[in-house]
Structure formats: C-alpha cells, structure tokens
Amino acid sequence: MKAPLLLIVAVWLNVPYGGSSSCSVPPSQWCSSLDSAVQCGVLKECLESNFTRSHQTADPVQVGLYYESLCPGCRMFLSTVLFPTWLLLHDIMTVDLVPYGNAVEKHDGKKYTYECQHGEQECLGNMIETCILKLSKIPFPIIFCMEFSTDVINSAQSCVKIYNPELSWKSVMDCVNGTQGNELMHQNALSTQGLKPPHQYVPWVTINGKHTEDLQDKAMASLFTLVCNMYQGEKPPACGGGKRHYKSYCQRN
C-alpha cells in the first residue's frame, strides 16, 4: 500500500495523524503493510487510496524539474508550487527531480568534477539531494524540507531524520563522497545536457518529457491547473471532477 494524501500531509507537517498510540513506524510507512496500517489506525485511508489508484483511467502527468539546489527561483518554484501541487494531485501526476541545472561537468581522469553556478555549496546541495533521491523511499518531502528552509545544506540531516528516520545520514554522506554519488550526478548531467530543446535557464520544467515556452509559462502561472488540464482520465475531485463535497452555503440575502 502507498501512503494516501492525508498521510503525506502528515509527513509534510510532521504532525501525528495515526489514531493509535501503539504506532511505532513513521508516517511514510503507515501504508507499507496491512499490519502497520491497522497499528497506526489508518487502514480505511490506505485502502481508499489503493482503490483510487487502481481505478485511474489514464497515465499520470509526468512533471520534470531541472534545477539547482541554491537557485532562488528554483527553490521558490519547488517549495511553493511543485510540492503543494503534488500533495493535492499526487494520484494523477509524477515528479522527476534532476538537481544539476547550469553546472559544468569535467573529468579529471579518475572521476567527474563539477563547477556550479552558485559555488561549491550548491554542488554539495545538488549531490546531497541526488543521493536522497536514490536512497530514500520518500525523497520529495525531504528535498522540500531542505529547499524551504533558510539553510539548504545545514538542514539536510534534520530533514532526513524527520521524514525518513530509517535512512541513516552516514549512508547519505557515503553516497555523496563516494563513487555512487559521482556516477549519479554524471547521470543528472547527461539527462540535463540531453534536453531538447537545450535548457536556457532554471527552473526548467518538462511535461510528459516535453518543454515548450507555453508549457513553461503555464507551469509557472498555475502548475495545478496545467496538470488538471493535461490529465486525460476522469478528473479527481481536486480538479473539479466528481460530485461536490461541500453542501453547505451561505446564501445571499
């Protein structure tokens, strides 16, 4: 079972939602098994989420974000637009994060090296987020936590501890400082360099693998509206599909 929206919001806000004091697993794992769902008092929500996903009538909209960890515009888009949209529409959209942006890759004969637009700290932030994307089962809330904080780098360890406590910080840093992280960042470089058309700036948004200035403008203006319009299946309630859930109105005198 995959965590439904309400549980993801609980992870985002870091507040307890499970109805049972015997719950001993983090929110991201509440729907990982029938036992944990029962233990944490969220069986109904987990089953409802599975039912909704199993009755999807079209492929989800794929939203790609090519960005830099310390780019102000990237941070704002990721934390105030992309992440909230994903929270509301995660049943009909997927997110692919590629932290690299305007970096320059070189090879010194042994490994790849990087020069980043906002300096060495940005290279470190890109690498930490790249390793989190690989190692964590729920990476997006961690990266949101980092990008929304006042200090992207120094918040990383605490963000991992809050949203994915079973992921050790040592394993993240082993990836960052080792061959695994170096190769993962090389893949980010290849993905970014292979964009068609080539990216001219960041944040650079793709929708279903495509980028146009029209799609970029619509994503920046209202990604929520764009995803709802692009989804080819039955619209979820968040997009205005289905029946109204609110029946009480304040009538005009």
Coordinates of N, CA and C in Angstrom, one line a residue:
M1 N 0.8 -1.2 0.0 CA 0.0 0.0 0.0 C 0.9 1.2 0.0
K2 N 0.4 2.3 -0.7 CA 1.1 3.5 -0.8 C 0.4 4.6 0.0
A3 N 1.2 5.4 0.7 CA 0.6 6.4 1.6 C -0.3 7.4 0.9
P4 N -1.6 7.5 1.3 CA -2.5 8.5 0.7 C -2.2 9.9 1.0
L5 N -2.9 10.8 0.4 CA -2.7 12.2 0.5 C -2.6 12.7 2.0
L6 N -3.6 12.2 2.8 CA -3.7 12.7 4.2 C -2.5 12.3 5.0
L7 N -1.9 11.1 4.7 CA -0.7 10.7 5.3 C 0.5 11.5 4.9
I8 N 0.5 11.8 3.6 CA 1.6 12.6 3.0 C 1.6 14.0 3.7
V9 N 0.4 14.6 3.8 CA 0.3 15.9 4.5 C 0.8 15.8 5.9
A10 N 0.5 14.7 6.6 CA 1.1 14.5 8.0 C 2.6 14.5 8.0
V11 N 3.1 13.8 7.0 CA 4.6 13.8 6.9 C 5.1 15.2 6.6
W12 N 4.5 15.9 5.7 CA 4.9 17.3 5.4 C 4.9 18.2 6.6
L13 N 3.8 18.1 7.4 CA 3.7 19.0 8.5 C 4.4 18.4 9.8
N14 N 4.8 17.1 9.7 CA 5.4 16.5 10.8 C 4.5 16.5 12.0
V15 N 3.2 16.1 11.8 CA 2.3 16.1 12.9 C 1.7 14.7 13.0
P16 N 1.3 14.2 14.2 CA 0.7 12.9 14.3 C -0.7 12.8 13.7
Y17 N -0.9 11.7 13.0 CA -2.3 11.5 12.4 C -2.8 10.2 12.8
G18 N -2.0 9.2 13.0 CA -2.5 7.8 13.4 C -3.3 7.9 14.6
G19 N -4.3 7.1 14.7 CA -5.2 7.1 15.8 C -4.8 6.2 16.9
S20 N -3.7 5.5 16.8 CA -3.3 4.5 17.8 C -2.0 4.9 18.4
S21 N -1.9 4.9 19.8 CA -0.7 5.2 20.5 C 0.4 4.1 20.3
S22 N 0.0 3.0 19.8 CA 0.9 1.8 19.6 C 1.6 1.9 18.2
C23 N 1.4 3.0 17.5 CA 2.0 3.2 16.2 C 3.5 3.4 16.4
S24 N 4.3 2.6 15.8 CA 5.8 2.7 16.0 C 6.5 2.9 14.7
V25 N 5.9 3.3 13.6 CA 6.5 3.5 12.3 C 6.3 4.9 11.9
P26 N 7.2 5.5 11.1 CA 7.0 6.9 10.7 C 5.8 7.0 9.7
P27 N 5.3 8.2 9.5 CA 4.1 8.3 8.6 C 4.3 7.8 7.2
S28 N 5.5 7.9 6.7 CA 5.8 7.5 5.3 C 5.6 6.0 5.2
Q29 N 5.6 5.2 6.3 CA 5.5 3.8 6.3 C 4.1 3.2 6.8
W30 N 3.2 4.1 7.1 CA 1.9 3.7 7.6 C 1.2 2.7 6.7
C31 N 1.3 2.9 5.4 CA 0.6 2.1 4.5 C 1.5 1.0 3.8
S32 N 2.7 0.8 4.4 CA 3.6 -0.1 3.8 C 3.2 -1.6 4.0
S33 N 2.3 -1.8 5.0 CA 1.8 -3.2 5.2 C 0.4 -3.1 5.8
L34 N -0.3 -4.2 5.8 CA -1.6 -4.3 6.5 C -1.5 -4.1 8.0
D35 N -0.4 -4.7 8.5 CA -0.2 -4.7 10.0 C 0.0 -3.2 10.4
S36 N 0.9 -2.5 9.7 CA 1.2 -1.1 10.1 C 0.0 -0.2 9.9
A37 N -0.8 -0.4 8.9 CA -2.0 0.4 8.7 C -3.0 0.2 9.9
V38 N -3.1 -1.1 10.3 CA -4.0 -1.3 11.4 C -3.4 -0.8 12.7
Q39 N -2.1 -1.0 12.9 CA -1.5 -0.5 14.1 C -1.6 1.0 14.3
C40 N -1.5 1.7 13.2 CA -1.5 3.2 13.2 C -2.9 3.8 13.0
G41 N -3.9 2.9 12.9 CA -5.2 3.4 12.8 C -5.6 4.1 11.5
V42 N -5.0 3.7 10.4 CA -5.2 4.4 9.1 C -5.6 3.4 8.0
L43 N -6.1 2.2 8.4 CA -6.4 1.2 7.4 C -7.4 1.7 6.4
K44 N -8.5 2.4 6.8 CA -9.5 2.9 5.9 C -8.9 3.8 4.8
E45 N -8.0 4.7 5.3 CA -7.4 5.7 4.4 C -6.5 5.0 3.4
C46 N -5.7 4.0 3.9 CA -4.8 3.3 3.0 C -5.6 2.5 1.9
L47 N -6.7 1.9 2.3 CA -7.5 1.1 1.4 C -8.2 2.0 0.4
E48 N -8.6 3.2 0.8 CA -9.3 4.1 -0.1 C -8.3 4.6 -1.1
S49 N -7.0 4.9 -0.7 CA -6.0 5.4 -1.6 C -5.7 4.3 -2.7
N50 N -5.6 3.1 -2.2 CA -5.3 2.0 -3.2 C -6.5 1.8 -4.2
F51 N -7.7 2.0 -3.7 CA -8.9 1.9 -4.6 C -8.8 3.0 -5.6
T52 N -8.5 4.2 -5.2 CA -8.5 5.3 -6.1 C -7.4 5.1 -7.2
R53 N -6.2 4.7 -6.8 CA -5.2 4.5 -7.7 C -5.5 3.3 -8.7
S54 N -6.2 2.3 -8.2 CA -6.5 1.1 -9.0 C -7.5 1.5 -10.1
H55 N -8.3 2.5 -9.9 CA -9.3 2.9 -10.8 C -8.9 4.1 -11.7
Q56 N -7.7 4.5 -11.7 CA -7.2 5.5 -12.6 C -7.5 5.1 -14.0
T57 N -7.9 6.1 -14.8 CA -8.3 5.8 -16.2 C -7.3 6.2 -17.2
A58 N -6.2 6.8 -16.8 CA -5.2 7.3 -17.8 C -3.8 7.4 -17.1
D59 N -2.8 7.5 -17.9 CA -1.4 7.6 -17.3 C -1.3 8.9 -16.6
P60 N -0.5 9.0 -15.5 CA -0.3 10.2 -14.8 C 0.5 11.2 -15.6
V61 N 0.3 12.5 -15.3 CA 1.0 13.6 -16.0 C 2.4 13.6 -15.4
Q62 N 3.5 13.5 -16.2 CA 4.8 13.5 -15.7 C 5.4 14.9 -15.7
V63 N 5.8 15.4 -14.5 CA 6.3 16.7 -14.4 C 7.8 16.6 -14.0
G64 N 8.7 17.1 -14.9 CA 10.1 17.1 -14.6 C 10.6 18.4 -14.2
L65 N 11.5 18.5 -13.3 CA 12.1 19.8 -12.8 C 13.6 19.6 -12.9
Y66 N 14.2 20.4 -13.7 CA 15.6 20.5 -13.8 C 16.0 21.8 -13.1
Y67 N 16.8 21.7 -12.0 CA 17.0 22.8 -11.1 C 18.4 22.8 -10.4
E68 N 18.7 23.8 -9.6 CA 19.9 23.9 -8.8 C 19.4 24.1 -7.4
S69 N 20.2 23.5 -6.4 CA 19.8 23.5 -5.0 C 19.8 24.8 -4.4
L70 N 20.6 25.8 -4.9 CA 20.7 27.1 -4.3 C 20.2 28.2 -5.2
C71 N 19.6 27.8 -6.3 CA 19.0 28.8 -7.2 C 17.7 29.4 -6.5
P72 N 17.6 30.7 -6.3 CA 16.4 31.3 -5.6 C 15.1 30.9 -6.3
G73 N 15.1 31.1 -7.6 CA 13.9 30.8 -8.4 C 13.5 29.3 -8.3
C74 N 14.5 28.5 -8.4 CA 14.2 27.0 -8.3 C 13.6 26.7 -6.9
R75 N 14.2 27.2 -5.9 CA 13.7 27.0 -4.5 C 12.3 27.4 -4.3
M76 N 12.0 28.6 -4.9 CA 10.6 29.1 -4.7 C 9.6 28.2 -5.5
F77 N 10.0 27.8 -6.7 CA 9.1 27.0 -7.5 C 8.9 25.7 -6.9
L78 N 9.9 25.0 -6.5 CA 9.8 23.7 -5.9 C 9.0 23.7 -4.6
S79 N 9.3 24.7 -3.7 CA 8.6 24.6 -2.4 C 7.2 25.2 -2.4
T80 N 7.0 26.2 -3.2 CA 5.7 26.9 -3.1 C 4.7 26.5 -4.3
V81 N 5.2 25.9 -5.3 CA 4.4 25.5 -6.4 C 4.3 24.0 -6.7
L82 N 5.5 23.4 -6.9 CA 5.6 22.0 -7.3 C 5.1 21.1 -6.1
F83 N 5.7 21.3 -5.0 CA 5.4 20.4 -3.8 C 3.9 20.5 -3.4
P84 N 3.3 21.7 -3.3 CA 1.9 21.7 -2.9 C 1.0 21.1 -4.0
T85 N 1.4 21.3 -5.3 CA 0.6 20.7 -6.4 C 0.6 19.2 -6.3
W86 N 1.8 18.7 -6.0 CA 2.0 17.2 -5.9 C 1.2 16.7 -4.7
L87 N 1.1 17.4 -3.6 CA 0.3 17.0 -2.4 C -1.1 16.8 -2.8
L88 N -1.6 17.7 -3.6 CA -3.0 17.7 -4.0 C -3.4 16.8 -5.1
L89 N -2.4 16.6 -6.0 CA -2.7 15.8 -7.3 C -1.8 14.6 -7.4
H90 N -1.2 14.1 -6.3 CA -0.2 13.0 -6.5 C -0.8 11.7 -7.1
D91 N -2.2 11.6 -7.1 CA -2.8 10.4 -7.7 C -2.7 10.5 -9.2
I92 N -2.6 11.7 -9.8 CA -2.6 11.8 -11.3 C -1.3 12.5 -11.8
M93 N -0.3 12.6 -11.0 CA 1.0 13.2 -11.5 C 2.2 12.5 -10.9
T94 N 3.3 12.5 -11.6 CA 4.5 12.0 -11.0 C 5.5 13.2 -11.1
V95 N 6.5 13.2 -10.3 CA 7.6 14.2 -10.3 C 8.9 13.6 -10.5
D96 N 9.7 14.2 -11.4 CA 11.1 13.7 -11.6 C 12.0 14.9 -11.3
L97 N 12.8 14.9 -10.3 CA 13.7 15.9 -9.9 C 15.1 15.7 -10.4
V98 N 15.7 16.6 -11.0 CA 17.1 16.5 -11.6 C 17.9 17.7 -11.1
P99 N 18.6 17.5 -9.9 CA 19.4 18.6 -9.4 C 20.8 18.7 -10.1
Y100 N 20.9 19.6 -11.0 CA 22.1 19.9 -11.8 C 22.2 21.3 -12.4
G101 N 21.2 21.6 -13.2 CA 21.0 22.9 -13.7 C 22.1 23.4 -14.6
N102 N 22.7 24.5 -14.2 CA 23.7 25.2 -15.1 C 25.1 24.8 -14.7
A103 N 25.3 23.6 -14.0 CA 26.6 23.2 -13.6 C 27.4 22.8 -14.8
V104 N 28.7 22.7 -14.7 CA 29.6 22.3 -15.7 C 30.4 21.1 -15.2
E105 N 30.3 20.0 -16.0 CA 31.0 18.7 -15.7 C 32.3 18.6 -16.4
K106 N 33.3 18.1 -15.7 CA 34.6 17.8 -16.2 C 35.1 16.4 -15.7
H107 N 36.0 15.8 -16.4 CA 36.6 14.5 -15.9 C 38.1 14.7 -15.7
D108 N 38.5 14.4 -14.5 CA 40.0 14.6 -14.2 C 40.8 13.3 -14.4
G109 N 40.2 12.3 -15.1 CA 40.9 11.1 -15.3 C 40.5 10.0 -14.4
K110 N 40.0 10.4 -13.2 CA 39.6 9.4 -12.2 C 38.1 9.5 -11.9
K111 N 37.6 10.7 -11.8 CA 36.2 10.9 -11.5 C 35.7 12.2 -12.2
Y112 N 34.4 12.4 -12.1 CA 33.8 13.6 -12.6 C 33.9 14.7 -11.6
T113 N 34.1 15.9 -12.0 CA 34.1 17.1 -11.1 C 33.1 18.1 -11.6
Y114 N 32.7 19.0 -10.7 CA 31.6 19.9 -11.1 C 31.9 21.3 -10.6
E115 N 31.5 22.2 -11.5 CA 31.5 23.7 -11.1 C 30.1 24.1 -11.2
C116 N 29.6 24.7 -10.1 CA 28.2 25.1 -10.0 C 28.0 26.6 -10.0
Q117 N 26.9 27.0 -10.5 CA 26.6 28.4 -10.7 C 26.7 29.2 -9.4
H118 N 26.2 28.6 -8.3 CA 26.2 29.3 -7.0 C 27.3 28.8 -6.1
G119 N 28.4 28.2 -6.7 CA 29.5 27.8 -5.9 C 29.5 26.4 -5.4
E120 N 30.6 26.1 -4.6 CA 30.8 24.7 -4.1 C 29.6 24.2 -3.2
Q121 N 29.0 25.1 -2.4 CA 27.9 24.7 -1.6 C 26.7 24.2 -2.4
E122 N 26.5 24.8 -3.6 CA 25.5 24.4 -4.4 C 25.8 23.0 -5.0
C123 N 27.0 22.8 -5.3 CA 27.4 21.4 -5.8 C 27.2 20.4 -4.7
L124 N 27.5 20.8 -3.4 CA 27.2 19.9 -2.3 C 25.7 19.6 -2.2
G125 N 24.9 20.7 -2.2 CA 23.5 20.5 -2.1 C 22.9 19.7 -3.2
N126 N 23.4 19.9 -4.5 CA 22.9 19.1 -5.6 C 23.2 17.6 -5.3
M127 N 24.4 17.3 -4.8 CA 24.8 15.9 -4.6 C 24.1 15.3 -3.4
I128 N 23.8 16.0 -2.4 CA 23.0 15.5 -1.2 C 21.6 15.1 -1.7
E129 N 21.0 16.0 -2.5 CA 19.6 15.8 -3.0 C 19.6 14.6 -4.0
T130 N 20.7 14.5 -4.8 CA 20.8 13.4 -5.7 C 20.8 12.1 -5.0
C131 N 21.6 12.0 -3.9 CA 21.7 10.8 -3.2 C 20.5 10.5 -2.4
I132 N 19.8 11.5 -1.9 CA 18.5 11.3 -1.2 C 17.5 10.7 -2.2
L133 N 17.5 11.2 -3.4 CA 16.6 10.7 -4.4 C 16.8 9.2 -4.7
K134 N 18.0 8.8 -4.6 CA 18.4 7.4 -4.8 C 18.1 6.5 -3.6
L135 N 18.4 7.0 -2.4 CA 18.4 6.2 -1.2 C 17.0 6.2 -0.5
S136 N 16.3 7.2 -0.6 CA 15.0 7.3 0.2 C 13.8 6.8 -0.6
K137 N 12.9 6.2 0.2 CA 11.6 5.8 -0.4 C 10.7 6.9 -0.5
I138 N 10.9 8.0 0.2 CA 10.0 9.2 0.2 C 10.9 10.4 0.1
P139 N 11.6 10.6 -1.0 CA 12.6 11.7 -1.1 C 12.0 13.1 -1.3
F140 N 10.8 13.3 -1.9 CA 10.4 14.6 -2.2 C 10.1 15.4 -0.9
P141 N 9.5 14.9 0.1 CA 9.3 15.7 1.3 C 10.6 16.2 1.9
I142 N 11.6 15.3 1.9 CA 12.9 15.7 2.4 C 13.5 16.8 1.6
I143 N 13.5 16.7 0.3 CA 14.0 17.8 -0.5 C 13.2 19.1 -0.4
F144 N 11.9 19.0 -0.3 CA 11.1 20.2 0.0 C 11.5 20.8 1.3
C145 N 11.7 20.0 2.4 CA 12.2 20.5 3.7 C 13.5 21.2 3.5
M146 N 14.4 20.7 2.8 CA 15.7 21.4 2.6 C 15.5 22.7 1.8
E147 N 14.8 22.7 0.7 CA 14.6 23.9 -0.1 C 13.8 25.0 0.5
F148 N 12.9 24.6 1.4 CA 12.0 25.6 2.0 C 12.7 26.2 3.3
S149 N 13.8 25.6 3.7 CA 14.4 26.1 4.9 C 15.3 27.3 4.6
T150 N 15.8 27.9 5.6 CA 16.7 29.1 5.4 C 18.1 28.7 5.0
D151 N 18.5 27.4 5.3 CA 19.8 26.9 5.0 C 19.7 25.5 4.4
V152 N 19.8 25.4 3.1 CA 19.5 24.2 2.4 C 20.5 23.1 2.9
I153 N 21.8 23.4 3.0 CA 22.8 22.4 3.3 C 22.7 22.0 4.8
N154 N 22.6 22.9 5.7 CA 22.7 22.6 7.1 C 21.3 22.0 7.6
S155 N 20.3 22.1 6.9 CA 19.0 21.5 7.2 C 18.9 20.1 6.8
A156 N 19.8 19.6 5.9 CA 19.6 18.3 5.2 C 19.5 17.2 6.2
Q157 N 20.4 17.1 7.2 CA 20.4 16.0 8.1 C 19.2 15.9 8.9
S158 N 18.7 17.1 9.4 CA 17.5 17.1 10.2 C 16.3 16.8 9.4
C159 N 16.3 17.2 8.1 CA 15.1 16.9 7.2 C 15.0 15.4 7.0
V160 N 16.2 14.7 6.8 CA 16.2 13.3 6.7 C 15.7 12.6 7.9
K161 N 16.1 13.1 9.1 CA 15.7 12.5 10.3 C 14.2 12.6 10.6
I162 N 13.7 13.7 10.2 CA 12.2 13.9 10.4 C 11.4 13.1 9.4
Y163 N 11.7 13.1 8.2 CA 10.8 12.5 7.2 C 11.2 11.1 6.7
N164 N 12.4 10.7 7.0 CA 12.8 9.3 6.7 C 13.8 8.8 7.7
P165 N 13.3 8.6 9.0 CA 14.3 8.3 10.1 C 15.0 7.0 9.9
E166 N 14.5 6.1 9.1 CA 15.2 4.8 8.9 C 16.4 4.9 8.0
L167 N 16.5 6.1 7.3 CA 17.6 6.3 6.4 C 18.7 7.0 7.2
S168 N 19.9 6.3 7.3 CA 21.0 6.9 8.1 C 21.7 8.0 7.3
W169 N 22.1 9.0 8.1 CA 22.8 10.1 7.5 C 24.2 9.7 6.9
K170 N 24.7 8.7 7.6 CA 26.0 8.1 7.2 C 25.9 7.6 5.8
S171 N 24.8 6.9 5.5 CA 24.6 6.3 4.2 C 24.5 7.4 3.1
V172 N 23.8 8.5 3.5 CA 23.7 9.6 2.5 C 25.1 10.2 2.2
M173 N 25.9 10.4 3.3 CA 27.2 11.0 3.1 C 28.2 10.1 2.4
D174 N 28.0 8.8 2.6 CA 28.9 7.8 1.9 C 28.6 7.9 0.4
C175 N 27.3 8.1 0.1 CA 26.9 8.3 -1.3 C 27.5 9.6 -1.9
V176 N 27.4 10.6 -1.1 CA 27.8 12.0 -1.5 C 29.3 12.0 -1.8
N177 N 30.1 11.3 -0.9 CA 31.5 11.4 -1.0 C 32.2 10.2 -1.8
G178 N 31.3 9.3 -2.3 CA 31.8 8.1 -3.0 C 31.5 8.0 -4.4
T179 N 31.8 6.9 -5.0 CA 31.6 6.7 -6.4 C 30.2 6.7 -6.8
Q180 N 29.3 6.2 -5.9 CA 27.9 6.2 -6.2 C 27.3 7.6 -6.5
G181 N 27.6 8.5 -5.6 CA 27.1 9.9 -5.9 C 27.7 10.5 -7.1
N182 N 29.0 10.2 -7.4 CA 29.7 10.8 -8.5 C 29.0 10.3 -9.8
E183 N 28.7 9.0 -9.9 CA 28.0 8.4 -11.0 C 26.6 8.9 -11.2
L184 N 25.9 9.0 -10.0 CA 24.5 9.5 -10.1 C 24.5 11.0 -10.6
M185 N 25.4 11.8 -10.2 CA 25.5 13.2 -10.7 C 25.8 13.2 -12.2
H186 N 26.7 12.3 -12.6 CA 27.0 12.2 -14.0 C 25.7 11.9 -14.8
Q187 N 24.9 11.0 -14.3 CA 23.6 10.8 -15.0 C 22.7 12.0 -15.0
N188 N 22.7 12.8 -14.0 CA 22.0 14.1 -14.0 C 22.5 15.0 -15.1
A189 N 23.9 15.0 -15.2 CA 24.5 15.8 -16.2 C 24.1 15.4 -17.6
L190 N 24.1 14.1 -17.8 CA 23.7 13.6 -19.2 C 22.2 13.9 -19.5
S191 N 21.4 13.7 -18.4 CA 19.9 14.0 -18.6 C 19.7 15.5 -18.9
T192 N 20.4 16.3 -18.2 CA 20.3 17.8 -18.4 C 20.8 18.2 -19.8
Q193 N 22.0 17.7 -20.1 CA 22.6 18.0 -21.4 C 21.9 17.4 -22.6
G194 N 21.0 16.4 -22.3 CA 20.3 15.8 -23.4 C 18.9 16.4 -23.6
L195 N 18.6 17.5 -22.9 CA 17.3 18.1 -23.1 C 17.1 18.7 -24.5
K196 N 15.9 18.5 -25.0 CA 15.6 19.1 -26.4 C 14.3 19.8 -26.3
P197 N 14.3 21.1 -26.4 CA 15.4 21.9 -26.7 C 16.4 22.0 -25.5
P198 N 17.6 22.4 -25.7 CA 18.6 22.6 -24.6 C 18.0 23.6 -23.6
H199 N 18.2 23.4 -22.3 CA 17.7 24.3 -21.4 C 18.5 25.7 -21.4
Q200 N 17.8 26.7 -21.2 CA 18.4 28.1 -21.3 C 18.4 28.7 -19.9
Y201 N 17.7 28.1 -18.9 CA 17.6 28.7 -17.6 C 17.1 27.6 -16.7
V202 N 17.1 27.9 -15.4 CA 16.4 27.1 -14.4 C 15.6 27.9 -13.5
P203 N 14.5 27.5 -13.0 CA 13.9 26.1 -13.1 C 13.4 25.9 -14.6
W204 N 13.7 24.7 -15.1 CA 13.3 24.3 -16.4 C 12.3 23.1 -16.2
V205 N 11.1 23.3 -16.7 CA 10.0 22.4 -16.5 C 9.7 21.6 -17.7
T206 N 9.5 20.3 -17.6 CA 9.0 19.5 -18.7 C 7.7 18.8 -18.3
I207 N 6.8 18.7 -19.2 CA 5.6 18.0 -19.0 C 5.5 16.8 -20.0
N208 N 5.4 15.6 -19.4 CA 5.4 14.4 -20.2 C 6.6 14.3 -21.1
G209 N 7.8 14.8 -20.6 CA 9.0 14.7 -21.3 C 9.3 15.9 -22.3
K210 N 8.3 16.8 -22.4 CA 8.5 17.9 -23.4 C 8.5 19.2 -22.7
H211 N 9.3 20.1 -23.4 CA 9.4 21.5 -22.9 C 9.1 22.4 -24.0
T212 N 8.1 23.4 -23.8 CA 7.9 24.5 -24.7 C 7.8 25.7 -23.8
E213 N 7.9 26.9 -24.4 CA 7.8 28.1 -23.6 C 6.3 28.3 -23.1
D214 N 5.4 27.7 -23.9 CA 4.0 27.8 -23.5 C 3.8 26.9 -22.3
L215 N 4.3 25.7 -22.3 CA 4.2 24.8 -21.1 C 4.9 25.4 -19.9
Q216 N 6.0 26.0 -20.1 CA 6.8 26.6 -19.0 C 6.0 27.8 -18.4
D217 N 5.4 28.6 -19.2 CA 4.6 29.7 -18.7 C 3.4 29.3 -18.0
K218 N 2.7 28.2 -18.5 CA 1.6 27.7 -17.8 C 1.9 27.1 -16.5
A219 N 3.1 26.4 -16.4 CA 3.5 25.7 -15.2 C 3.9 26.8 -14.1
M220 N 4.5 27.9 -14.6 CA 4.9 28.9 -13.6 C 3.6 29.7 -13.2
A221 N 2.6 29.9 -14.0 CA 1.4 30.6 -13.7 C 0.5 29.8 -12.8
S222 N 0.3 28.5 -13.1 CA -0.5 27.6 -12.3 C -0.3 26.2 -12.7
L223 N 0.7 25.5 -12.1 CA 1.0 24.1 -12.4 C -0.2 23.3 -12.1
F224 N -0.9 23.6 -11.0 CA -2.1 22.8 -10.6 C -3.1 22.8 -11.8
T225 N -3.4 23.9 -12.4 CA -4.4 24.0 -13.5 C -3.8 23.2 -14.7
L226 N -2.5 23.4 -15.0 CA -1.9 22.7 -16.1 C -2.0 21.2 -15.9
V227 N -1.7 20.6 -14.8 CA -1.8 19.2 -14.6 C -3.2 18.7 -14.7
C228 N -4.1 19.4 -14.1 CA -5.5 19.0 -14.2 C -6.0 19.0 -15.7
N229 N -5.6 20.0 -16.4 CA -6.0 20.1 -17.8 C -5.3 19.0 -18.7
M230 N -4.1 18.7 -18.3 CA -3.3 17.7 -19.1 C -3.7 16.3 -18.9
Y231 N -4.3 16.0 -17.7 CA -4.7 14.6 -17.3 C -5.8 14.2 -18.2
Q232 N -5.7 13.0 -18.9 CA -6.6 12.6 -19.9 C -7.7 11.7 -19.3
G233 N -7.6 11.3 -18.0 CA -8.6 10.4 -17.4 C -9.7 11.2 -16.7
E234 N -10.5 10.5 -16.0 CA -11.6 11.2 -15.2 C -10.9 12.1 -14.1
K235 N -11.3 13.3 -14.1 CA -10.7 14.3 -13.2 C -11.0 14.0 -11.8
P236 N -10.0 14.1 -10.9 CA -10.2 13.9 -9.5 C -11.0 15.0 -8.9
P237 N -11.6 14.8 -7.7 CA -12.3 15.9 -7.0 C -11.5 17.2 -6.9
A238 N -10.2 17.1 -6.7 CA -9.4 18.3 -6.5 C -9.4 19.2 -7.8
C239 N -9.6 18.5 -8.9 CA -9.6 19.3 -10.2 C -11.0 19.7 -10.6
G240 N -12.0 19.4 -9.7 CA -13.3 19.8 -10.0 C -14.1 18.7 -10.6
G241 N -13.5 17.4 -10.6 CA -14.3 16.3 -11.1 C -15.1 15.7 -10.0
G242 N -16.1 14.8 -10.4 CA -16.9 14.1 -9.5 C -17.9 15.1 -8.8
K243 N -18.5 14.6 -7.8 CA -19.6 15.3 -7.1 C -19.0 16.4 -6.1
R244 N -19.8 17.4 -5.8 CA -19.3 18.4 -4.8 C -19.3 17.7 -3.5
H245 N -18.3 18.1 -2.7 CA -18.1 17.5 -1.3 C -18.7 18.4 -0.3
Y246 N -19.0 19.7 -0.7 CA -19.4 20.7 0.3 C -20.9 21.1 -0.1
K247 N -21.8 20.8 0.8 CA -23.2 21.1 0.5 C -23.7 22.3 1.2
S248 N -23.0 22.9 2.2 CA -23.4 24.0 2.9 C -22.9 25.3 2.3
Y249 N -23.9 26.2 2.1 CA -23.5 27.5 1.5 C -24.1 28.6 2.3
C250 N -23.5 29.8 2.3 CA -24.0 31.0 2.9 C -24.8 31.7 1.8
Q251 N -26.1 31.7 1.9 CA -26.9 32.2 0.8 C -26.9 33.8 0.8
R252 N -27.0 34.3 -0.3 CA -27.0 35.8 -0.5 C -28.4 36.3 0.0
N253 N -28.4 37.4 0.8 CA -29.6 37.9 1.3 C -30.4 38.6 0.2

